[in-house]
Tab-separated table of C-alpha atoms and ligand atoms in Angstrom:
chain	number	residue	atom	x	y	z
G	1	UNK	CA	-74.111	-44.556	-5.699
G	2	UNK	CA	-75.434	-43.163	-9.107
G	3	UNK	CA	-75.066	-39.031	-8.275
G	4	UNK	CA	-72.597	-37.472	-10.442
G	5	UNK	CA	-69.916	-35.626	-8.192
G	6	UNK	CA	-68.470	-32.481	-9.375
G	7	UNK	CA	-64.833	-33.106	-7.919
G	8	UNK	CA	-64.902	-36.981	-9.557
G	9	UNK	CA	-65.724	-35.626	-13.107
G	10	UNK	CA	-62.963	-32.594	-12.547
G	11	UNK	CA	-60.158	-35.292	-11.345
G	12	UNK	CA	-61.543	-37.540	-14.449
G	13	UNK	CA	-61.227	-34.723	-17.008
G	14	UNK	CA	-57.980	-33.256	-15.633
G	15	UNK	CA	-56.344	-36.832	-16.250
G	16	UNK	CA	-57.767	-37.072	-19.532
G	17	UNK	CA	-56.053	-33.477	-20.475
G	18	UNK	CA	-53.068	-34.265	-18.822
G	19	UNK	CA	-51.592	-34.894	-22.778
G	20	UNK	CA	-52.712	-31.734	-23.870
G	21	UNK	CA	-51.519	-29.994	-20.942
G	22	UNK	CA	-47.848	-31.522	-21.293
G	23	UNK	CA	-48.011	-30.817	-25.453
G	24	UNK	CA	-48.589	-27.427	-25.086
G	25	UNK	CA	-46.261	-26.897	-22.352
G	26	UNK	CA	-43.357	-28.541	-25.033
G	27	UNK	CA	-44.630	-26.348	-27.909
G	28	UNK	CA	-44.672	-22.990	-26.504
G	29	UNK	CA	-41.433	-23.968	-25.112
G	30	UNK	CA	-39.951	-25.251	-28.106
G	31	UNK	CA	-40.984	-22.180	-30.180
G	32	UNK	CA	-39.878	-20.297	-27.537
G	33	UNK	CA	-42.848	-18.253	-26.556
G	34	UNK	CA	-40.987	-17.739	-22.946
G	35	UNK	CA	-37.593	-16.574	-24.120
G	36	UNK	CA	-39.329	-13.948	-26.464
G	37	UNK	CA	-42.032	-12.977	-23.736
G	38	UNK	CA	-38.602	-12.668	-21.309
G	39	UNK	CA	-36.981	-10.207	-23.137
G	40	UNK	CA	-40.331	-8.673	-24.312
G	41	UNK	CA	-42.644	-8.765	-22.136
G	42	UNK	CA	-46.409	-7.145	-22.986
G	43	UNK	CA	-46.248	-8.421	-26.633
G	44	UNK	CA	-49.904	-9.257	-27.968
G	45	UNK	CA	-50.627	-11.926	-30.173
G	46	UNK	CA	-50.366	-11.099	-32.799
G	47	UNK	CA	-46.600	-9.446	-32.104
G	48	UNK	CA	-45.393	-13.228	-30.657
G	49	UNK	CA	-46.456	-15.367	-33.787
G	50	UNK	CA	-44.552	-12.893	-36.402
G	51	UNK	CA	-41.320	-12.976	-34.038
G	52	UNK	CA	-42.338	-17.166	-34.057
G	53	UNK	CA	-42.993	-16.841	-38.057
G	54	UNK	CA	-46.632	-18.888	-36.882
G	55	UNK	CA	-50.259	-18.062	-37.496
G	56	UNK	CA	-51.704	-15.527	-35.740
G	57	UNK	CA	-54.911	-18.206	-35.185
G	58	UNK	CA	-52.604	-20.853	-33.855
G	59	UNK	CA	-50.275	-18.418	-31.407
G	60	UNK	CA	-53.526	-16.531	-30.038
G	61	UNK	CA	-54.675	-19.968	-28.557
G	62	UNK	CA	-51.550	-21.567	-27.531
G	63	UNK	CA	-51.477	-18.128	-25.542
G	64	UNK	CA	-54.795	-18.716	-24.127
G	65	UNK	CA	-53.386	-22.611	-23.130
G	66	UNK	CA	-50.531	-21.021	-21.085
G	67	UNK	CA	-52.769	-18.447	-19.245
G	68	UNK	CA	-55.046	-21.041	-18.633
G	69	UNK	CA	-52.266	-23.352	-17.401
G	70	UNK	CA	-50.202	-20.961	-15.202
G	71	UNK	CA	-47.241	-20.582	-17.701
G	72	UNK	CA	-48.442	-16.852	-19.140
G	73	UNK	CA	-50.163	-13.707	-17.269
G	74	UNK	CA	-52.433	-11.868	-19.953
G	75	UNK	CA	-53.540	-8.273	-19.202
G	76	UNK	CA	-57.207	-7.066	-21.072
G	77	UNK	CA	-57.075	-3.809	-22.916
G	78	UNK	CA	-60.248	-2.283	-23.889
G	79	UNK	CA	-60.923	-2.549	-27.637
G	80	UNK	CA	-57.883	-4.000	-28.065
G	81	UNK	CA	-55.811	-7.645	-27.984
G	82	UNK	CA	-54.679	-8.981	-24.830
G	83	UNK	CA	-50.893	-8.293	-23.807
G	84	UNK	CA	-48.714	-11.600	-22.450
G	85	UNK	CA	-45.915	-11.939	-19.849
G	86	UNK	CA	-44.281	-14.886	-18.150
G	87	UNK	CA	-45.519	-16.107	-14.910
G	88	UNK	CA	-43.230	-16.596	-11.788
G	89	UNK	CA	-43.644	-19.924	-13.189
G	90	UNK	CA	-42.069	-19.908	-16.399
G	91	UNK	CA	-39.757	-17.040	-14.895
G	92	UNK	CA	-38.163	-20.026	-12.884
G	93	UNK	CA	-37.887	-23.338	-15.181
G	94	UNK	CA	-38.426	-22.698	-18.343
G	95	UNK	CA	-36.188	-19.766	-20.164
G	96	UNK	CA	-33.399	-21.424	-21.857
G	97	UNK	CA	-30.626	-19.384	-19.647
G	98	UNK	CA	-32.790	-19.777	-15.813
G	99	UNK	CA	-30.320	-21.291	-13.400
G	100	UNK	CA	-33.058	-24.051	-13.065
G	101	UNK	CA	-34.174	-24.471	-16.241
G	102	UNK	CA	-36.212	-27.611	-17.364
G	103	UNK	CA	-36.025	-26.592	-20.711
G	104	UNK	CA	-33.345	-29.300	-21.612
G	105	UNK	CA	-35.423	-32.232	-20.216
G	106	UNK	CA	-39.170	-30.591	-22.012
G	107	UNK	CA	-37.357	-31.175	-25.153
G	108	UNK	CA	-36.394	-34.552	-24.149
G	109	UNK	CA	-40.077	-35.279	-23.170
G	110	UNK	CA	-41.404	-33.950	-26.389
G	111	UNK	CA	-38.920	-34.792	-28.948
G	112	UNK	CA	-38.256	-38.895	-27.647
G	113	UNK	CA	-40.481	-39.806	-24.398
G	114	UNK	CA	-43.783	-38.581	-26.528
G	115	UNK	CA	-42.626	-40.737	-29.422
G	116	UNK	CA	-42.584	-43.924	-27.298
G	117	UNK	CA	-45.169	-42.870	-24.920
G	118	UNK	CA	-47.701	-43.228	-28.471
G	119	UNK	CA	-46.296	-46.706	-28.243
G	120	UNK	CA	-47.497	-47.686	-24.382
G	121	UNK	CA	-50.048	-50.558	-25.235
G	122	UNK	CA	-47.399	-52.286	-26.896
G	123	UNK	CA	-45.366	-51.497	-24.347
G	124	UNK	CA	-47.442	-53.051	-21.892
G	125	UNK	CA	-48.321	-56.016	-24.375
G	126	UNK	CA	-44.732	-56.888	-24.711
G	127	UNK	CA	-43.223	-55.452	-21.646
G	128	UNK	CA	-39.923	-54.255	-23.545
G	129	UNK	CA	-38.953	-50.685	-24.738
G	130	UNK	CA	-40.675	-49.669	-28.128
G	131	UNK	CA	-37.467	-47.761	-29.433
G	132	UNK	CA	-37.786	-49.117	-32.693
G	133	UNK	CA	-41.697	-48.759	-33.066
G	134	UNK	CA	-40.878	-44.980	-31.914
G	135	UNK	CA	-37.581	-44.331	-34.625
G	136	UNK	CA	-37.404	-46.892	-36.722
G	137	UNK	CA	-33.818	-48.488	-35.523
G	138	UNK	CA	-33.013	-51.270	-33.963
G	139	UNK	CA	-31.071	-50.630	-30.634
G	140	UNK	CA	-29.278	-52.877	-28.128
G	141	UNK	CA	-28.327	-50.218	-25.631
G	142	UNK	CA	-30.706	-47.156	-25.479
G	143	UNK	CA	-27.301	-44.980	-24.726
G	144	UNK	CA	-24.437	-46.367	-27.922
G	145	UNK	CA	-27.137	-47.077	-30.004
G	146	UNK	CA	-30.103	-44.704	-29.700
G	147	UNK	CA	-29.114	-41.163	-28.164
G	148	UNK	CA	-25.247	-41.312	-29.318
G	149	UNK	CA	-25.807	-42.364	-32.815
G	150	UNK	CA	-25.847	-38.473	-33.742
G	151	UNK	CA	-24.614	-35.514	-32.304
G	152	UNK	CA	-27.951	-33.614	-32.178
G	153	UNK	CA	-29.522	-36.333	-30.215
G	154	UNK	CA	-26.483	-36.528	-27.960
G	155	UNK	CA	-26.557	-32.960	-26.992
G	156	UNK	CA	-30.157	-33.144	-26.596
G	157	UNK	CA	-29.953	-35.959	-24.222
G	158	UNK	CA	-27.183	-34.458	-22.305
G	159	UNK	CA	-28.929	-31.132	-21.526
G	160	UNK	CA	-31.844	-33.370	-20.813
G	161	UNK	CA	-29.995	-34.676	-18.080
G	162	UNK	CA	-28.116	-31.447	-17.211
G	163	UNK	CA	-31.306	-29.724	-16.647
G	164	UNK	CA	-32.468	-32.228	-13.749
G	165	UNK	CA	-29.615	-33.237	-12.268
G	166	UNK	CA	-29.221	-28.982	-11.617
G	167	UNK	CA	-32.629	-28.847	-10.019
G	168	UNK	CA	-32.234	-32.001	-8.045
G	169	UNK	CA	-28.274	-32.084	-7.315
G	170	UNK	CA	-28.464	-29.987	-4.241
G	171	UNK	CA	-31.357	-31.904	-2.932
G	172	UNK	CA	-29.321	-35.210	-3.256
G	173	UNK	CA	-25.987	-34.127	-2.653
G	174	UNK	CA	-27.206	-32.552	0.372
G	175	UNK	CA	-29.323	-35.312	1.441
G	176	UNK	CA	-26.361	-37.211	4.107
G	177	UNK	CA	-23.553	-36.227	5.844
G	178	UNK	CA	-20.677	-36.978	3.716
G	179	UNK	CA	-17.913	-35.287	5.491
G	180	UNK	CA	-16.018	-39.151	5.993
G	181	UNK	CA	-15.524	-39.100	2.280
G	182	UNK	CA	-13.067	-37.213	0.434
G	183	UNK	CA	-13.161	-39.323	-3.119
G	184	UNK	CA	-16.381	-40.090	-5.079
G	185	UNK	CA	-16.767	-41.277	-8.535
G	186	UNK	CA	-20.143	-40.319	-10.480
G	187	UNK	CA	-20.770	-43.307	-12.303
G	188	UNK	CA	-22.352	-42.356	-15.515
G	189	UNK	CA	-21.940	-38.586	-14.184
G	190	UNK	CA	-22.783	-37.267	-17.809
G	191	UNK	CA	-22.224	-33.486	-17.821
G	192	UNK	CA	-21.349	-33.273	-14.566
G	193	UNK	CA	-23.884	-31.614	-13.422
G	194	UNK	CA	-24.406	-33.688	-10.469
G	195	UNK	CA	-20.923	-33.615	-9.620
G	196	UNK	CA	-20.364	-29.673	-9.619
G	197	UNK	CA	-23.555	-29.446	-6.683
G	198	UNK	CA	-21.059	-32.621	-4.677
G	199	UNK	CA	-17.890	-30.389	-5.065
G	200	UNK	CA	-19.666	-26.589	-3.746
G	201	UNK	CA	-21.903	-28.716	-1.179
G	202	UNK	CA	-18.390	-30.577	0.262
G	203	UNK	CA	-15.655	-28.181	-0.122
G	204	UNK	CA	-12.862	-31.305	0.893
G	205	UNK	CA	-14.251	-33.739	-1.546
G	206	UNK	CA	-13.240	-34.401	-4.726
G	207	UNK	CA	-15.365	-36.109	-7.778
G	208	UNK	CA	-13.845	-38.051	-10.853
G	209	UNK	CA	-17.142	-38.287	-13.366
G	210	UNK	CA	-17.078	-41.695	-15.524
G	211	UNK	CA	-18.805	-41.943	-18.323
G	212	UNK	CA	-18.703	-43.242	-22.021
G	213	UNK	CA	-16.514	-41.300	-24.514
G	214	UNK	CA	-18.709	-40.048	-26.527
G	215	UNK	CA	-20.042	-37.818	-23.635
G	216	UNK	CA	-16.512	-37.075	-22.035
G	217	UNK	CA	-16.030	-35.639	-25.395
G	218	UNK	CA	-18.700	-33.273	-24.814
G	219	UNK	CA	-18.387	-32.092	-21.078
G	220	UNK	CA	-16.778	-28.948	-21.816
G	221	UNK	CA	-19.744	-27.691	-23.979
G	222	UNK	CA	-21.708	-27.838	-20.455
G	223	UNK	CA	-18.515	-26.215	-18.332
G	224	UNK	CA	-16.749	-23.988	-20.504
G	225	UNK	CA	-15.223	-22.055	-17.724
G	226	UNK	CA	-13.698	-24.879	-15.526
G	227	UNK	CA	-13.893	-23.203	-12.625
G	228	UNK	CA	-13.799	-26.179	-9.709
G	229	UNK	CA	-10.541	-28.445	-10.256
G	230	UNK	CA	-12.237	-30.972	-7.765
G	231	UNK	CA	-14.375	-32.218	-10.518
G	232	UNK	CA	-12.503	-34.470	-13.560
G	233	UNK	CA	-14.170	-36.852	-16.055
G	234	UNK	CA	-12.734	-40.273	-17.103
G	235	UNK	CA	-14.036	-41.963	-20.260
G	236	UNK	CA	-14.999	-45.237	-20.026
G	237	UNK	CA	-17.745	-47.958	-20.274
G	238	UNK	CA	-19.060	-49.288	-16.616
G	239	UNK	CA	-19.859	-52.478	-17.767
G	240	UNK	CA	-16.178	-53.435	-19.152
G	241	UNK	CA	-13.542	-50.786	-17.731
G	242	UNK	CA	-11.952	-50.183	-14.546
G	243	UNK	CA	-13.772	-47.924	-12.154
G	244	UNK	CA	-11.507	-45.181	-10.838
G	245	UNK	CA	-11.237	-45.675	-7.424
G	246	UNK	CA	-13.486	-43.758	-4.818
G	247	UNK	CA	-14.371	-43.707	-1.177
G	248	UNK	CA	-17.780	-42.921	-2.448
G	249	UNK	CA	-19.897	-43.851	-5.471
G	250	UNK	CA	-22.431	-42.096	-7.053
G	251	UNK	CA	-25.222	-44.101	-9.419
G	252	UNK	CA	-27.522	-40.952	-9.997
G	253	UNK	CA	-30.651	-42.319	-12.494
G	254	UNK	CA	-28.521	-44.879	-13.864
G	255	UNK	CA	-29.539	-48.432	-12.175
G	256	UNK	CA	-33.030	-47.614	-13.588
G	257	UNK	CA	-31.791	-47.823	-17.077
G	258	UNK	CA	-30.759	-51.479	-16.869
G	259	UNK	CA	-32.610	-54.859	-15.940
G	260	UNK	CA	-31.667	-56.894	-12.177
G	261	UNK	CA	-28.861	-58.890	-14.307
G	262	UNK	CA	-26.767	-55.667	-15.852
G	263	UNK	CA	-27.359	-54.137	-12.130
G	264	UNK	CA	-25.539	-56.772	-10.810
G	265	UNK	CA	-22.573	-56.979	-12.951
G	266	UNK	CA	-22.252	-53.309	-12.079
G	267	UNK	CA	-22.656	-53.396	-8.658
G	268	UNK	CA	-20.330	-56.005	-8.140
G	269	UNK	CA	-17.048	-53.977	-10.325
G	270	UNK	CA	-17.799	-51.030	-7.728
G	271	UNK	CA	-18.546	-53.465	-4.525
G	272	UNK	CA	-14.508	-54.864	-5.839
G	273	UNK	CA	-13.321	-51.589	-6.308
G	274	UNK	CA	-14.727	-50.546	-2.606
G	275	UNK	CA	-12.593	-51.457	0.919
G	276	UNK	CA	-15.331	-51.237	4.108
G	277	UNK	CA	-16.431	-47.963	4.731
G	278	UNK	CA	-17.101	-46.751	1.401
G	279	UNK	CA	-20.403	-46.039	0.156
G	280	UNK	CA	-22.530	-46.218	-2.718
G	281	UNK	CA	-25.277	-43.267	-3.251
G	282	UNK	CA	-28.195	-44.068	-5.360
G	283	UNK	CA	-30.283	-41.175	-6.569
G	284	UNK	CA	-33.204	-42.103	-8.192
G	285	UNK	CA	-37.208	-42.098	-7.431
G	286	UNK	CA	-38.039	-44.775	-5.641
G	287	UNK	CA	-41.639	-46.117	-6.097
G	288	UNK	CA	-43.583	-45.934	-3.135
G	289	UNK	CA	-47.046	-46.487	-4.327
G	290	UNK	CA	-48.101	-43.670	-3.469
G	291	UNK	CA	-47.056	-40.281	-5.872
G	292	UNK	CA	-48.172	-40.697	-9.514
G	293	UNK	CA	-44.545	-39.151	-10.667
G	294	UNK	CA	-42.278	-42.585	-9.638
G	295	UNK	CA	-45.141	-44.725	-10.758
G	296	UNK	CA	-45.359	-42.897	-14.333
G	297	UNK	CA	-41.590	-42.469	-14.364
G	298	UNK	CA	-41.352	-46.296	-14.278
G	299	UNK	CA	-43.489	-46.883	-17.328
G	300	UNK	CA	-41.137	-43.943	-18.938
G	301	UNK	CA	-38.585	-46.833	-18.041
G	302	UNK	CA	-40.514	-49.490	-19.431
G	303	UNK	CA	-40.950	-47.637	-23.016
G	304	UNK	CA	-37.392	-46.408	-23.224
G	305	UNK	CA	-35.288	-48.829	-21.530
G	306	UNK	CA	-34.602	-52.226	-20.340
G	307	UNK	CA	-34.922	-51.070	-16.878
G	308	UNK	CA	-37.278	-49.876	-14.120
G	309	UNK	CA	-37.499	-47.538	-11.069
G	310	UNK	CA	-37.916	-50.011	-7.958
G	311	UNK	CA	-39.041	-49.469	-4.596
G	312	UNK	CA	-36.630	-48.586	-1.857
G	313	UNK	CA	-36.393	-52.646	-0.252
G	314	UNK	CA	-35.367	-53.800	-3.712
G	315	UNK	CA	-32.670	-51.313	-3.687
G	316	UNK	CA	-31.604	-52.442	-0.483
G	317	UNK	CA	-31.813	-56.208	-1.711
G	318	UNK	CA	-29.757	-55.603	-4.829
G	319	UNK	CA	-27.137	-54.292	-2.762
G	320	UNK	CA	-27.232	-56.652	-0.119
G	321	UNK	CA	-25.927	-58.697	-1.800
G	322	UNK	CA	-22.584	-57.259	-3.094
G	323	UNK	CA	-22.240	-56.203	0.841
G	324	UNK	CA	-23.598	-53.325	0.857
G	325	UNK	CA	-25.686	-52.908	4.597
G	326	UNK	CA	-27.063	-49.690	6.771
G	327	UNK	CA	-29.130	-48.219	4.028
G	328	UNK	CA	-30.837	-45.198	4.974
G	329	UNK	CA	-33.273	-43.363	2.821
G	330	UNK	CA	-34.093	-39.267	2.204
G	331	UNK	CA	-37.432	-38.402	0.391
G	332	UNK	CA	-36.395	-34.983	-1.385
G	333	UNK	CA	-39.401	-34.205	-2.879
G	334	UNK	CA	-37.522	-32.913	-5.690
G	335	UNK	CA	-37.251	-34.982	-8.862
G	336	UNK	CA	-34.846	-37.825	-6.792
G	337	UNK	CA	-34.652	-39.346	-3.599
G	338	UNK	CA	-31.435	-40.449	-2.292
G	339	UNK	CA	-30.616	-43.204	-0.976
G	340	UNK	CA	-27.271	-44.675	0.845
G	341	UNK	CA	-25.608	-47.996	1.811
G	342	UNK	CA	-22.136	-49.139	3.075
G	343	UNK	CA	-19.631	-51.821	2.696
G	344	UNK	CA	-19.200	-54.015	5.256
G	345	UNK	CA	-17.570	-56.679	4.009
G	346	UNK	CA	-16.653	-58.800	0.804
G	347	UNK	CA	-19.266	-61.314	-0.189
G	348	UNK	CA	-21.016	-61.602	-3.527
G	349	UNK	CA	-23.963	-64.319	-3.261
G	350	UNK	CA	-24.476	-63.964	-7.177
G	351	UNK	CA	-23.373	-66.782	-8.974
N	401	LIG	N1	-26.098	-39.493	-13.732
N	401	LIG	C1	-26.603	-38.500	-14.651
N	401	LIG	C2	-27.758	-37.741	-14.071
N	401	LIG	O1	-28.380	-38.194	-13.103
N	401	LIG	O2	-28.048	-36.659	-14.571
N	401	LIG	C3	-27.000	-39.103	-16.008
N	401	LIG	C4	-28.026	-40.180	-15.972
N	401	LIG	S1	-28.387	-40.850	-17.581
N	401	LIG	C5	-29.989	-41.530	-17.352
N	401	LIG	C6	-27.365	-42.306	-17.670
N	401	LIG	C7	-25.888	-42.011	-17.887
N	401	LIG	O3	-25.157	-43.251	-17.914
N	401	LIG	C8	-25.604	-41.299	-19.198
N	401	LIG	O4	-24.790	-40.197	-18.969
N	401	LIG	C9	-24.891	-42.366	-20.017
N	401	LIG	O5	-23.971	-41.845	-20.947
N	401	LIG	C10	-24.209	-43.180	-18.943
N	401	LIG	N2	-23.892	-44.548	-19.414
N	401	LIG	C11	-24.735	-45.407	-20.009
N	401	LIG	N3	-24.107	-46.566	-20.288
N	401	LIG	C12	-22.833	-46.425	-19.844
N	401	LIG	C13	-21.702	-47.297	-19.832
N	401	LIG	N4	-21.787	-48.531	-20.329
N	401	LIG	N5	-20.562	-46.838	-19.285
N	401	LIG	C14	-20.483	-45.567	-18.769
N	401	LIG	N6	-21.537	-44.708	-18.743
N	401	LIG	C15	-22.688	-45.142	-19.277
């Protein structure tokens, strides 16, 4: 039919804005409009862009963005400039100090995932990662060669991780009944994030996080205070090194960096390091066709890594076959699902 419908041209528009929606969610973020507006709240316009050193043109309508998005609340004065606070929004995920705060991962999004998002046709054209299109290197392995190469981009990419393994850990490490377990390695654990919400959600298991030296190095900067003794790091690379041993391992976001092959070769050094009965814990989004976020974090995948997100049955077929059986599956609707499998015997039908 030929009528125009109101809700098709809003849903058409809204996608079309989505861009400008996330860029001005990473700018008043990264110029920290929420931090200020935290500690002083009420501040007009023209008060936040000479604490930001901006224009008062440019700050007045990135304002007007975040009241229009939900981010800022804006009260009228008569005769005089509008006054700005933080919404229960930005309250919760994005000051730099909120117990749940995204800020970490927005950077992430604007600073590298915009940069190779510009690159998506050729993306889809060649179906391989457009890291050097995005910064001009060439890179083997997103990880040694991209985000480790210097310590700014390090850090950036570990709070990046930091900041949603906090929101999700609880969701995941809460997701089974783990009380069989008492040893579990993180594989590729990173800060350790993930590991801390393991140790206070099982208080008899212990977690060893493994993960490459250059971000061992670095876990303290996330933990200063040490306080649970259940968690330890081990440096190491996953591909080459021994796995410390574990009744239980965790692969939180990390089969998604790396193509069926490189999956393999890791899932068969943990199915050698496992006896029957241990289990391996996948946390990642699993595509289900359904919710945009799994779909769009797959072509996030596609840009930036060699890997993909996959749908639960090809999880359950990659670790088939290393012997892994009894999968069961937990929709979080937080940023990960989780998904589990046991050992049940030794057999490896990859060649
Ligand atoms: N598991 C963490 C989480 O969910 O927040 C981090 C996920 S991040 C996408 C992938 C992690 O794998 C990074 O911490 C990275 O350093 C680690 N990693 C990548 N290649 C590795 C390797 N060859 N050996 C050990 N760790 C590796």
């Amino acid at each position: 039919d030929s009528e125009l419908k109101k809700e098709d041209l809003q849903r058409i528009i809204e996608l079309m804005d989505g861009f400008k929606a996330s860029k001005a969610l990473f700018t008043s973020s990264k110029m920290g409009v929420f931090d200020l507006l935290q500690t002083r709240p009420g501040l007009d316009a023209a008060q936040v862009a000479q604490e930001l050193k901006a224009s008062v043109k440019g700050t007045e309508c990135l304002l007007e963005a975040c009241v229009a998005l939900g981010l800022l609340k804006s009260k009228g004065r008569t005769g005089q400039s509008p006054m700005y606070e933080n919404t229960h929004l930005a309250t919760r995920f994005l000051l730099s100090d909120a117990p749940l705060s995204l800020q970490g991962y927005i950077r992430h999004c604007n600073d590298t995932v915009w940069p190779l998002f510009s690159h998506l046709e050729s993306a889809v054209q060649d179906g391989s990662n457009q890291r050097e299109k995005a910064f001009g290197k060439k890179s083997q392995d997103v990880f040694q060669d991209t985000y480790y190469n210097s310590k700014e981009v390090k850090l950036r990419f570990m709070n990046a991780m930091h900041s949603i393994a906090k929101v999700t850990g609880k969701a995941v490490a809460t997701a089974f009944d783990l009380s069989k377990f008492k040893t579990a390695c993180d594989i590729g654990g990173c800060t350790g994030a993930m590991a801390y919400e393991f140790t206070k959600a099982h208080p008899k298991l212990s977690v060893t996080v493994f993960d490459l030296p250059a971000v061992v190095e670095m876990s303290e900067h996330f933990h200063p205070l040490h306080t649970d003794n259940r968690v330890s790091f081990v440096a190491g690379d996953f591909f080459k090194d021994e796995l410390p041993k574990a009744d239980l391992y965790i692969l939180a976001r990390i089969l998604h960096d790396w193509p069926d092959e490189k999956v393999h070769l890791l899932l068969s050094k943990i199915a050698d390091a496992c006896t029957p009965g241990c289990a391996v814990l996948i946390a990642e989004t699993m595509l289900d066709g359904q919710t945009p976020y799994s779909a769009l974090q797959s072509l996030n995948m596609l840009a930036q890594t060699d890997g993909t997100e996959r749908t639960e049955s090809q999880y359950a077929d990659l670790l088939s076959k290393h012997g892994f059986r009894e999968t069961r599956v937990v929709h979080t609707w937080n940023f990960l699902d989780a998904f589990i499998a046991i050992k049940i015997k030794r057999i490896c039908l990859i060649a």
